[in-house]
PDB file of C-alpha atoms in Angstrom:
ATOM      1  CA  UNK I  43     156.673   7.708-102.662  1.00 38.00           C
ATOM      2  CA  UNK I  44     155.191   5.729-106.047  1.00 35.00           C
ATOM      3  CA  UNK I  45     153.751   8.568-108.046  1.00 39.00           C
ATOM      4  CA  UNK I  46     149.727   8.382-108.442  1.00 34.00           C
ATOM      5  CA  UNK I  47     148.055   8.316-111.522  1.00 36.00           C
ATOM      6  CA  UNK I  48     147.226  11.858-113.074  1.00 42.00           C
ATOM      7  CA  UNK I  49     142.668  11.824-113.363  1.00 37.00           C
ATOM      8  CA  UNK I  50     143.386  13.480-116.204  1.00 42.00           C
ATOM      9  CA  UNK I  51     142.013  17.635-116.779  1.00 41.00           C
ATOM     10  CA  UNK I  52     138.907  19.104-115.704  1.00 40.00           C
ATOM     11  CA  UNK I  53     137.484  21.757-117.563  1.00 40.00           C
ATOM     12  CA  UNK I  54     137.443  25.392-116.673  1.00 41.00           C
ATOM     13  CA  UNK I  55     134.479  27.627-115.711  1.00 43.00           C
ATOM     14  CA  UNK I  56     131.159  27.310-113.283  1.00 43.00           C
ATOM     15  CA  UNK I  57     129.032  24.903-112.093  1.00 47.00           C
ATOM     16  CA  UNK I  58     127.848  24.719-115.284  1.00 42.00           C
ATOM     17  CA  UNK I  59     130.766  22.922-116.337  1.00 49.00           C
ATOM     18  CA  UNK I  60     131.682  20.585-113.571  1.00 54.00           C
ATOM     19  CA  UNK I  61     132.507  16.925-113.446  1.00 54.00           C
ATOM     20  CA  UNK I  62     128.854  15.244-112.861  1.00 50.00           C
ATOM     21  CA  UNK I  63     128.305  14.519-108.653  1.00 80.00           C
ATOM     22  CA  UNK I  64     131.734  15.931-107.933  1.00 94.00           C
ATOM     23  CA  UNK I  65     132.350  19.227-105.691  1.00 97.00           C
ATOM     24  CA  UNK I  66     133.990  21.811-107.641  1.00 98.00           C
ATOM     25  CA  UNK I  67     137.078  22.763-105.404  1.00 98.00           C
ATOM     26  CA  UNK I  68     139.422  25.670-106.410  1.00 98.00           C
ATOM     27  CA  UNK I  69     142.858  25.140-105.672  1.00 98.00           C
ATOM     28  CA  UNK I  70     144.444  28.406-105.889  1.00 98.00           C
ATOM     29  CA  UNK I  71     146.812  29.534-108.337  1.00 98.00           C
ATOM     30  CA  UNK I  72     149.591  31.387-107.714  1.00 97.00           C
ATOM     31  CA  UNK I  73     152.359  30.070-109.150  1.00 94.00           C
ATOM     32  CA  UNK I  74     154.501  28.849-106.612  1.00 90.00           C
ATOM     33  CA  UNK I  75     154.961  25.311-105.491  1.00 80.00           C
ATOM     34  CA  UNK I  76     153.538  22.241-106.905  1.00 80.00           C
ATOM     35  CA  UNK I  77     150.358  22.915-106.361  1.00 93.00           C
ATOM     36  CA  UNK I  78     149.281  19.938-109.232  1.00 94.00           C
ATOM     37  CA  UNK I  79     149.723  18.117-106.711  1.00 95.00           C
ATOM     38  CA  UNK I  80     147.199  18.893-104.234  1.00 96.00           C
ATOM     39  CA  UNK I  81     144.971  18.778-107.231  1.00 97.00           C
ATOM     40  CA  UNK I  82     145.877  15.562-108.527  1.00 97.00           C
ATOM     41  CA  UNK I  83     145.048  14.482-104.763  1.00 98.00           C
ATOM     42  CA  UNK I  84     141.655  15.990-103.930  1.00 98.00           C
ATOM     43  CA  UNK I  85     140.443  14.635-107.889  1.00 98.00           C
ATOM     44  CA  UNK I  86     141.603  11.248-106.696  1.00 98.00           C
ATOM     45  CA  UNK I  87     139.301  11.523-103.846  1.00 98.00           C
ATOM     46  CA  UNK I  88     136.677  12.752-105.817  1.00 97.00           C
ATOM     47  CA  UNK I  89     137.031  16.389-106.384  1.00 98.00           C
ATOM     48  CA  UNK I  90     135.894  18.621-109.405  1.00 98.00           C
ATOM     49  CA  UNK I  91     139.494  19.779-108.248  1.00 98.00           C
ATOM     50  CA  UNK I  92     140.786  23.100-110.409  1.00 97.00           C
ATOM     51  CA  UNK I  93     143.499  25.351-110.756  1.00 98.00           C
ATOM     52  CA  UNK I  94     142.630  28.534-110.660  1.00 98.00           C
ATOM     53  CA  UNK I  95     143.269  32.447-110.605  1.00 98.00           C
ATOM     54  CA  UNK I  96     139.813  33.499-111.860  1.00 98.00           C
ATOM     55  CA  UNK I  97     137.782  34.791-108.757  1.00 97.00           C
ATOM     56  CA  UNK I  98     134.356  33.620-111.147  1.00 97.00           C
ATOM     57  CA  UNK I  99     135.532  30.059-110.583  1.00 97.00           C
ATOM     58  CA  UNK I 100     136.523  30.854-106.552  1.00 98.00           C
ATOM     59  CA  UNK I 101     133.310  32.200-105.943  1.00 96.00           C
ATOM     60  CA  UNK I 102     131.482  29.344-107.862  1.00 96.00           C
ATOM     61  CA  UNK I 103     133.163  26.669-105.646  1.00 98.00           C
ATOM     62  CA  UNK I 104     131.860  24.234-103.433  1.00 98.00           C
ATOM     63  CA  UNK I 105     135.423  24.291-101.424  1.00 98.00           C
ATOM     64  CA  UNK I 106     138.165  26.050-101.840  1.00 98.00           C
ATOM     65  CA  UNK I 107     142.155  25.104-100.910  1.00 98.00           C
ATOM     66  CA  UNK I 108     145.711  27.530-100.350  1.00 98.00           C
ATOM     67  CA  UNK I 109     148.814  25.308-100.918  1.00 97.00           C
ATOM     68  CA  UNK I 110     151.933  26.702-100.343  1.00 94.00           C
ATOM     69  CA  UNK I 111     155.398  25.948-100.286  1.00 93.00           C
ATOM     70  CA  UNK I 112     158.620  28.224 -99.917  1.00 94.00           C
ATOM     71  CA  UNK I 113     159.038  31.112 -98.238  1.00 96.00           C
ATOM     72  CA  UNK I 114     156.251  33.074 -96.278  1.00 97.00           C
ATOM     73  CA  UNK I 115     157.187  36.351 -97.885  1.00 97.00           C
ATOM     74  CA  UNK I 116     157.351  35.425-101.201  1.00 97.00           C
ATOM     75  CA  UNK I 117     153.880  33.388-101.556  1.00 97.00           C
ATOM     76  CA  UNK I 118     152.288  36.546 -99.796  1.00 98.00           C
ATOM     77  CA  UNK I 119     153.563  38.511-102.836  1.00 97.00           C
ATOM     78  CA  UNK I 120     153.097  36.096-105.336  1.00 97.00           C
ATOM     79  CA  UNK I 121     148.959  35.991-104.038  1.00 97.00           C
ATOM     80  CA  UNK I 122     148.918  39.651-103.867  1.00 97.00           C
ATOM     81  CA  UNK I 123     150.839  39.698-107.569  1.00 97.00           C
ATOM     82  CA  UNK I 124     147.782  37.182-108.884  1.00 97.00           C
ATOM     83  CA  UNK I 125     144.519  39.460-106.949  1.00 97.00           C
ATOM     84  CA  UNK I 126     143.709  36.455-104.495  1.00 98.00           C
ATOM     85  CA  UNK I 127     145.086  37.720-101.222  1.00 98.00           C
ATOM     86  CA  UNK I 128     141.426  39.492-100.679  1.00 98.00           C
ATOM     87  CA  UNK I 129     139.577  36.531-102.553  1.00 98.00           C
ATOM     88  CA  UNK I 130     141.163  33.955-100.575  1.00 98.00           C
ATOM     89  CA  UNK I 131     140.724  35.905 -96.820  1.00 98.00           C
ATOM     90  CA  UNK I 132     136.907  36.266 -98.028  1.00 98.00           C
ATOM     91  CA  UNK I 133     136.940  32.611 -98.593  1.00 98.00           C
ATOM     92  CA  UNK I 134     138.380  31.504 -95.100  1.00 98.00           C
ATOM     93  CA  UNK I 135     136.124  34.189 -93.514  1.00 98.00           C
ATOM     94  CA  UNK I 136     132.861  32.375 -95.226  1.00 98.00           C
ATOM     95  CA  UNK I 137     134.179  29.247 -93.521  1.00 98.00           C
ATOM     96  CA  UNK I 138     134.726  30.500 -90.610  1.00 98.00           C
ATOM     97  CA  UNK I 139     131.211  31.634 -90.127  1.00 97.00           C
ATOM     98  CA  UNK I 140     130.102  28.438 -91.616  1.00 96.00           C
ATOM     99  CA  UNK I 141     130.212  28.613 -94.882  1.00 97.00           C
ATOM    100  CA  UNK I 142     131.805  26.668 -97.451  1.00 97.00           C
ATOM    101  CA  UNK I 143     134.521  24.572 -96.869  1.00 98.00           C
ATOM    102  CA  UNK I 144     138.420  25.966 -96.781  1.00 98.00           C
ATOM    103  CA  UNK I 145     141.882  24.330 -96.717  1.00 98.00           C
ATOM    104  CA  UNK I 146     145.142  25.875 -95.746  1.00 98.00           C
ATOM    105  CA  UNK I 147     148.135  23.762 -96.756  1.00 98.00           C
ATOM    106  CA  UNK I 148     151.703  24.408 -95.334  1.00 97.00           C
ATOM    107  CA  UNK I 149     152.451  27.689 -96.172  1.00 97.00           C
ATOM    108  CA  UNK I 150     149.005  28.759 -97.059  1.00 97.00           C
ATOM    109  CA  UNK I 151     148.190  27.693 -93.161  1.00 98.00           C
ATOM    110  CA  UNK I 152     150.900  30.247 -92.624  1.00 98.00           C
ATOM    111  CA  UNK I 153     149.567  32.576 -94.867  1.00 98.00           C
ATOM    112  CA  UNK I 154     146.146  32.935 -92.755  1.00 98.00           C
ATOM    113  CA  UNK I 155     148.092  34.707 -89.717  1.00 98.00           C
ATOM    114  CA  UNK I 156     149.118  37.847 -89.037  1.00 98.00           C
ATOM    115  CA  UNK I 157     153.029  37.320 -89.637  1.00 98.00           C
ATOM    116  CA  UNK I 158     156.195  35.411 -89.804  1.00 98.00           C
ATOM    117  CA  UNK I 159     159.152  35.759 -87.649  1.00 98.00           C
ATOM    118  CA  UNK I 160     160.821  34.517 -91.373  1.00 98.00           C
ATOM    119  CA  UNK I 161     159.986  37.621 -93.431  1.00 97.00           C
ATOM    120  CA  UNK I 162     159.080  40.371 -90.093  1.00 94.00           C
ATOM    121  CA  UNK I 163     157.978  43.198 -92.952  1.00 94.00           C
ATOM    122  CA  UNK I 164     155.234  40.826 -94.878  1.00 97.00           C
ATOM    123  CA  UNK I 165     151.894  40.739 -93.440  1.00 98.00           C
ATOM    124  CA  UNK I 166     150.083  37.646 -93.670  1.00 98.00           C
ATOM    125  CA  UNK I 167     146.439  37.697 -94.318  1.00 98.00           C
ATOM    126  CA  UNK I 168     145.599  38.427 -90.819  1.00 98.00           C
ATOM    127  CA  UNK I 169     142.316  36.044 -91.023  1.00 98.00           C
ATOM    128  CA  UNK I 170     142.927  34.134 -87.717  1.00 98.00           C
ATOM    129  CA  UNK I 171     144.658  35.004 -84.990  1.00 98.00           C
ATOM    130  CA  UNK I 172     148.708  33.990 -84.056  1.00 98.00           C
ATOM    131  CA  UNK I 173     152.099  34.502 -85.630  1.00 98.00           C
ATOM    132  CA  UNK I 174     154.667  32.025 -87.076  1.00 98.00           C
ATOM    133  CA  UNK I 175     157.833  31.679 -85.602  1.00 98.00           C
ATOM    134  CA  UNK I 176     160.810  29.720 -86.231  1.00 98.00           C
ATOM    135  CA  UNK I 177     161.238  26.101 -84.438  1.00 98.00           C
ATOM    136  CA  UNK I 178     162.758  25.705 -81.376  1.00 94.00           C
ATOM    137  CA  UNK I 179     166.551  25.188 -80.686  1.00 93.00           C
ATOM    138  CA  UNK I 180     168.195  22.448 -80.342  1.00 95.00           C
ATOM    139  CA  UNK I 181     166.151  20.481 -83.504  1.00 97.00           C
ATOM    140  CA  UNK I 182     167.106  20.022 -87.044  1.00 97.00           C
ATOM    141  CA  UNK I 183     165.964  22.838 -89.310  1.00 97.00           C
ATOM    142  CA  UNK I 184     163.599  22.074 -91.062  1.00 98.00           C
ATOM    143  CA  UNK I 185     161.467  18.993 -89.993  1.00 98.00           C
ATOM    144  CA  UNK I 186     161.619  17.071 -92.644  1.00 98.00           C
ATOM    145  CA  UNK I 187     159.541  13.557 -91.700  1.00 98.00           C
ATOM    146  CA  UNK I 188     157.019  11.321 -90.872  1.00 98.00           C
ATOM    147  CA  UNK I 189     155.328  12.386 -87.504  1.00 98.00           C
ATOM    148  CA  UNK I 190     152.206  11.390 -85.906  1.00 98.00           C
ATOM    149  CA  UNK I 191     149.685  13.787 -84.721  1.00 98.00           C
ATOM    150  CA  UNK I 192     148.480  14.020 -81.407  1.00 98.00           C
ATOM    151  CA  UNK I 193     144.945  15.296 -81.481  1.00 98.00           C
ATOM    152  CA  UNK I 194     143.658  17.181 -78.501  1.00 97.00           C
ATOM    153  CA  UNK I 195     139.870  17.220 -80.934  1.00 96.00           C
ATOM    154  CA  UNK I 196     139.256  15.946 -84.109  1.00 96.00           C
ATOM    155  CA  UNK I 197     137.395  17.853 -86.944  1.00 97.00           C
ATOM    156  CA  UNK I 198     134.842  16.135 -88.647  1.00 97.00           C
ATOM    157  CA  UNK I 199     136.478  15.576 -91.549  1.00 98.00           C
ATOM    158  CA  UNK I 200     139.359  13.791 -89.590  1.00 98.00           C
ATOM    159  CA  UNK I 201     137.216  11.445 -87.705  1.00 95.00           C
ATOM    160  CA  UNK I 202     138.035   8.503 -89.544  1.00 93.00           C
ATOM    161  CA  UNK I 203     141.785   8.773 -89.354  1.00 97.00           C
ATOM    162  CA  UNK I 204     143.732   5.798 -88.060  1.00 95.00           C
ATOM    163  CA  UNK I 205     145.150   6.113 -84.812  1.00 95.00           C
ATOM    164  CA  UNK I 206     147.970   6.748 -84.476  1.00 97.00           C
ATOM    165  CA  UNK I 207     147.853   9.478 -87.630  1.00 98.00           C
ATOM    166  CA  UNK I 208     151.494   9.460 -89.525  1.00 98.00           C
ATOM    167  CA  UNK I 209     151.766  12.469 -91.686  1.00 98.00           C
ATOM    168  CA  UNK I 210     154.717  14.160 -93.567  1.00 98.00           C
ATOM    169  CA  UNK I 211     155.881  17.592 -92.505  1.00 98.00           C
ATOM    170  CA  UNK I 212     158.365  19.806 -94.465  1.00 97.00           C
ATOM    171  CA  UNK I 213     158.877  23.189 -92.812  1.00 98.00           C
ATOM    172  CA  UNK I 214     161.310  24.914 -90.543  1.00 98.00           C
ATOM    173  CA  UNK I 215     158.166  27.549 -88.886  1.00 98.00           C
ATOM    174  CA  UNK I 216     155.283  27.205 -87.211  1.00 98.00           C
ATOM    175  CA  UNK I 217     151.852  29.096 -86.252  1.00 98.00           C
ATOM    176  CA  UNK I 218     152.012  30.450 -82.477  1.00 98.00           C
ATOM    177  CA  UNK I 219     148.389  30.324 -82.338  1.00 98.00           C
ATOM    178  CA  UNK I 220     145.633  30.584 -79.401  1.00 98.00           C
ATOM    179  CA  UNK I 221     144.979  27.241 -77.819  1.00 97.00           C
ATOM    180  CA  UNK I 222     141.189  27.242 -78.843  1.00 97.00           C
ATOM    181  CA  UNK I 223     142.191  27.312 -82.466  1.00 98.00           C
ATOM    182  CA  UNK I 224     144.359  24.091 -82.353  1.00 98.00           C
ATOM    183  CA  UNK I 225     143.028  20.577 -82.996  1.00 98.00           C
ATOM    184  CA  UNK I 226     146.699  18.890 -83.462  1.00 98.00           C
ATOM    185  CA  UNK I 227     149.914  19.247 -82.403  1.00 98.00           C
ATOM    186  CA  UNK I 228     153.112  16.732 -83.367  1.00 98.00           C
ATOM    187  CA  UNK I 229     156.220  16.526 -80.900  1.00 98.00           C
ATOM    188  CA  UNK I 230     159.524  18.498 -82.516  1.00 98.00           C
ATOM    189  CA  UNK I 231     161.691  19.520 -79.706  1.00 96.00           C
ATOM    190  CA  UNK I 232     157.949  20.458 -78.030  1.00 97.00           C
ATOM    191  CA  UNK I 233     154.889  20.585 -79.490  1.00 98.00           C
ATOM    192  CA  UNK I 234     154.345  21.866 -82.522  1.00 98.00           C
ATOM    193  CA  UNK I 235     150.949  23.587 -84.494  1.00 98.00           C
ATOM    194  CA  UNK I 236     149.927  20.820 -86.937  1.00 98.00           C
ATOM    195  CA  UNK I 237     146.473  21.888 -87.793  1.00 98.00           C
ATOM    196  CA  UNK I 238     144.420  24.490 -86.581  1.00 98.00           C
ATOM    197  CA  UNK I 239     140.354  24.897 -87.151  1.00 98.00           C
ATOM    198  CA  UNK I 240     137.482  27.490 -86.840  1.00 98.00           C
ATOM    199  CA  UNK I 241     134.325  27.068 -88.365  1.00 98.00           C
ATOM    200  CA  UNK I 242     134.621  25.208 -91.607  1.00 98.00           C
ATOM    201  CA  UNK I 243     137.884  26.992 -92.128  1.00 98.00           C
ATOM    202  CA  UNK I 244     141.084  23.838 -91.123  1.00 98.00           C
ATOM    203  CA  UNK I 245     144.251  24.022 -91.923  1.00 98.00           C
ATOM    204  CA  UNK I 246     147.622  22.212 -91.984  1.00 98.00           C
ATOM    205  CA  UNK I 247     151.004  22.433 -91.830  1.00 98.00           C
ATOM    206  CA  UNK I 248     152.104  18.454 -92.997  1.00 98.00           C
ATOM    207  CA  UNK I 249     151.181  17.817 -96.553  1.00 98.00           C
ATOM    208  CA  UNK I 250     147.961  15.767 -96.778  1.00 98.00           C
ATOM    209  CA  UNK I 251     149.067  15.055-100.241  1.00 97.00           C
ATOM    210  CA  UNK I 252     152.442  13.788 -99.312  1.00 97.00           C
ATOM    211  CA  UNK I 253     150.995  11.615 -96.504  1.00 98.00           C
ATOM    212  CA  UNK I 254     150.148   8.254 -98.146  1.00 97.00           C
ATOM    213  CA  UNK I 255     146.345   6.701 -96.742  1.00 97.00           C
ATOM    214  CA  UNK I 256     146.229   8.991 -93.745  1.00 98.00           C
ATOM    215  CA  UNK I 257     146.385  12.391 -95.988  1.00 98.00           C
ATOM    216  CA  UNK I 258     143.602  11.389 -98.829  1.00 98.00           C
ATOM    217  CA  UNK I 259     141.500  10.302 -95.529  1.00 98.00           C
ATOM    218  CA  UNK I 260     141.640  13.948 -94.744  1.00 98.00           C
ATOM    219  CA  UNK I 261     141.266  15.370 -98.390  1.00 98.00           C
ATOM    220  CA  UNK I 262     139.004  12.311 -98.805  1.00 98.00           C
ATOM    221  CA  UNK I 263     136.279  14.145 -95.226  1.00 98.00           C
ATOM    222  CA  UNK I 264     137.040  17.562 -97.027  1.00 98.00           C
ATOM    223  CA  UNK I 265     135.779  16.905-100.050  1.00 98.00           C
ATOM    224  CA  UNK I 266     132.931  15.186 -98.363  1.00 97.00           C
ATOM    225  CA  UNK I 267     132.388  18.534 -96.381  1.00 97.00           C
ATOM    226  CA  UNK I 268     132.320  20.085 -99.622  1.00 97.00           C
ATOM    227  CA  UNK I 269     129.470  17.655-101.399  1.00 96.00           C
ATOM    228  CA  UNK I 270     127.254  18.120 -98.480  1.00 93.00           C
ATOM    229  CA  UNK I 271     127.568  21.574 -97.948  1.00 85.00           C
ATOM    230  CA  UNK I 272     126.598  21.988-101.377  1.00 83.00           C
ATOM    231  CA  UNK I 273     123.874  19.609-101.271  1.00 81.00           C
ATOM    232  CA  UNK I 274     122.698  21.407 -98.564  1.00 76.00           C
ATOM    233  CA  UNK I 275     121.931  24.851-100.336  1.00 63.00           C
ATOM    234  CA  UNK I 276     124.920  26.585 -99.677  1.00 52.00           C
ATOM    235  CA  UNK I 277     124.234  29.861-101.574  1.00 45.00           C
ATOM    236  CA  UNK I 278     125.537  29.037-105.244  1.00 39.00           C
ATOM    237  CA  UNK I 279     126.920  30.883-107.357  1.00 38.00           C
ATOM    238  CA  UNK I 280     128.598  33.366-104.906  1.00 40.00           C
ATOM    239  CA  UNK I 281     129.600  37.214-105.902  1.00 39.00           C
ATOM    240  CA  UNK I 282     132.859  37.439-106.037  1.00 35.00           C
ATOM    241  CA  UNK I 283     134.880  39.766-103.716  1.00 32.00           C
ATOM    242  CA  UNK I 284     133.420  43.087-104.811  1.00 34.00           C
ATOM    243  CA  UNK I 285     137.268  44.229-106.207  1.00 31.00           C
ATOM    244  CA  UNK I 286     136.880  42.140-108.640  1.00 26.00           C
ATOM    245  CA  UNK I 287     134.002  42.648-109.879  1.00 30.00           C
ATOM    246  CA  UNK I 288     133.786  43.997-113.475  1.00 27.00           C
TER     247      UNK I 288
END
């Protein structure tokens, strides 16, 4: 896939600082995976999109978003190693009870369950409910490919997705989750988790930013989520998570 063109750098630091009429969005930073690039793609849809370890800047965001790529173990560590496992299950607990915006990516979907069948000894961060186990039999591991998604609801900020949705899924686990929780599966020897929701809290396990039109549609209703919610009053700046608090 053509690579897109870089915005350019935002600045670090509050809402003081932010690009004008763009939601601040903290993509966080932990050091694994190419995370620039689910920055590159939320600024390109109009994100104040930032990298960032600094719980200030997490708890001044209008959004926030968990990439993740690798294994399950290792980016539990590495968010532990940076202090954001607590900051980011604070943030996906504020969405969940309606708060602001949150997006799990791949691994960080992973990340927001109890477990992984791939790394039995590493809880996950135990925010939603289910465990990730490996794909079925009898399939290539991992799925590495263009699938469509086949929607039993669609979040808000997927309702103007094409139909059908093609969207590009590296991974060779996925979230065994409660059926209430799932919005879209894709068929891989049987269906498959592809993106869960509660609250304001979604999550995916295809790359949005490795999915051509259909994945900066979705970034494109996130960030959207994210303007309004601000917009609305959405309290601003938050605390941050009381551990790191100086």
């Amino acid at each position: 896939m053509t690579e897109r063109p870089d915005p350019g750098p935002t600045p670090v630091g509050g809402r003081s600082d932010r690009a004008a009429d763009r939601p601040l969005v903290a993509v966080l930073d932990y050091g694994i995976g190419n995370l620039r690039s689910a920055q590159k793609a939320l600024q390109r849809v109009g994100a104040d999109a930032r990298l960032t370890a600094d719980p200030e800047v997490v708890a001044a965001a209008d959004g926030v978003v968990l990439p993740g790529v690798g294994a399950f173990g290792r980016c539990m560590e590495a968010l532990a190693e940076v202090g954001l496992a607590d900051v980011a299950a604070e943030a996906v607990r504020d969405a969940v009870a309606g708060g602001r915006p949150f997006l799990g990516v791949c691994i960080g979907m992973q990340m927001l369950f109890e477990g992984s069948d791939e790394t039995p000894g590493v809880p996950g961060l135990g925010v939603l409910p289910g465990w990730v186990r490996r794909l079925p039999d009898g399939v290539k591991h991992p799925q590495m490919q263009w699938n469509v998604l086949d929607w039993r609801r669609r979040p808000s900020i997927a309702v103007h997705l094409p139909e059908p949705s093609w969207v590009y899924f590296v991974h060779s686990y996925a979230a065994d989750v409660p059926d209430d929780l799932i919005v879209a599966t894709c068929d891989y020897g049987g269906p498959v988790t592809a993106m869960v929701e509660r609250g304001r809290c979604r999550a995916t396990q295809f790359h949005p930013e490795k999915s051509g039109a259909v994945g900066l549609a979705l970034l494109r209703g996130f960030v959207a989520e994210c303007a309004a919610s601000s917009a609305a009053g959405s309290p601003s700046p938050r605390e941050p998570h009381p551990a790191y608090r100086t």
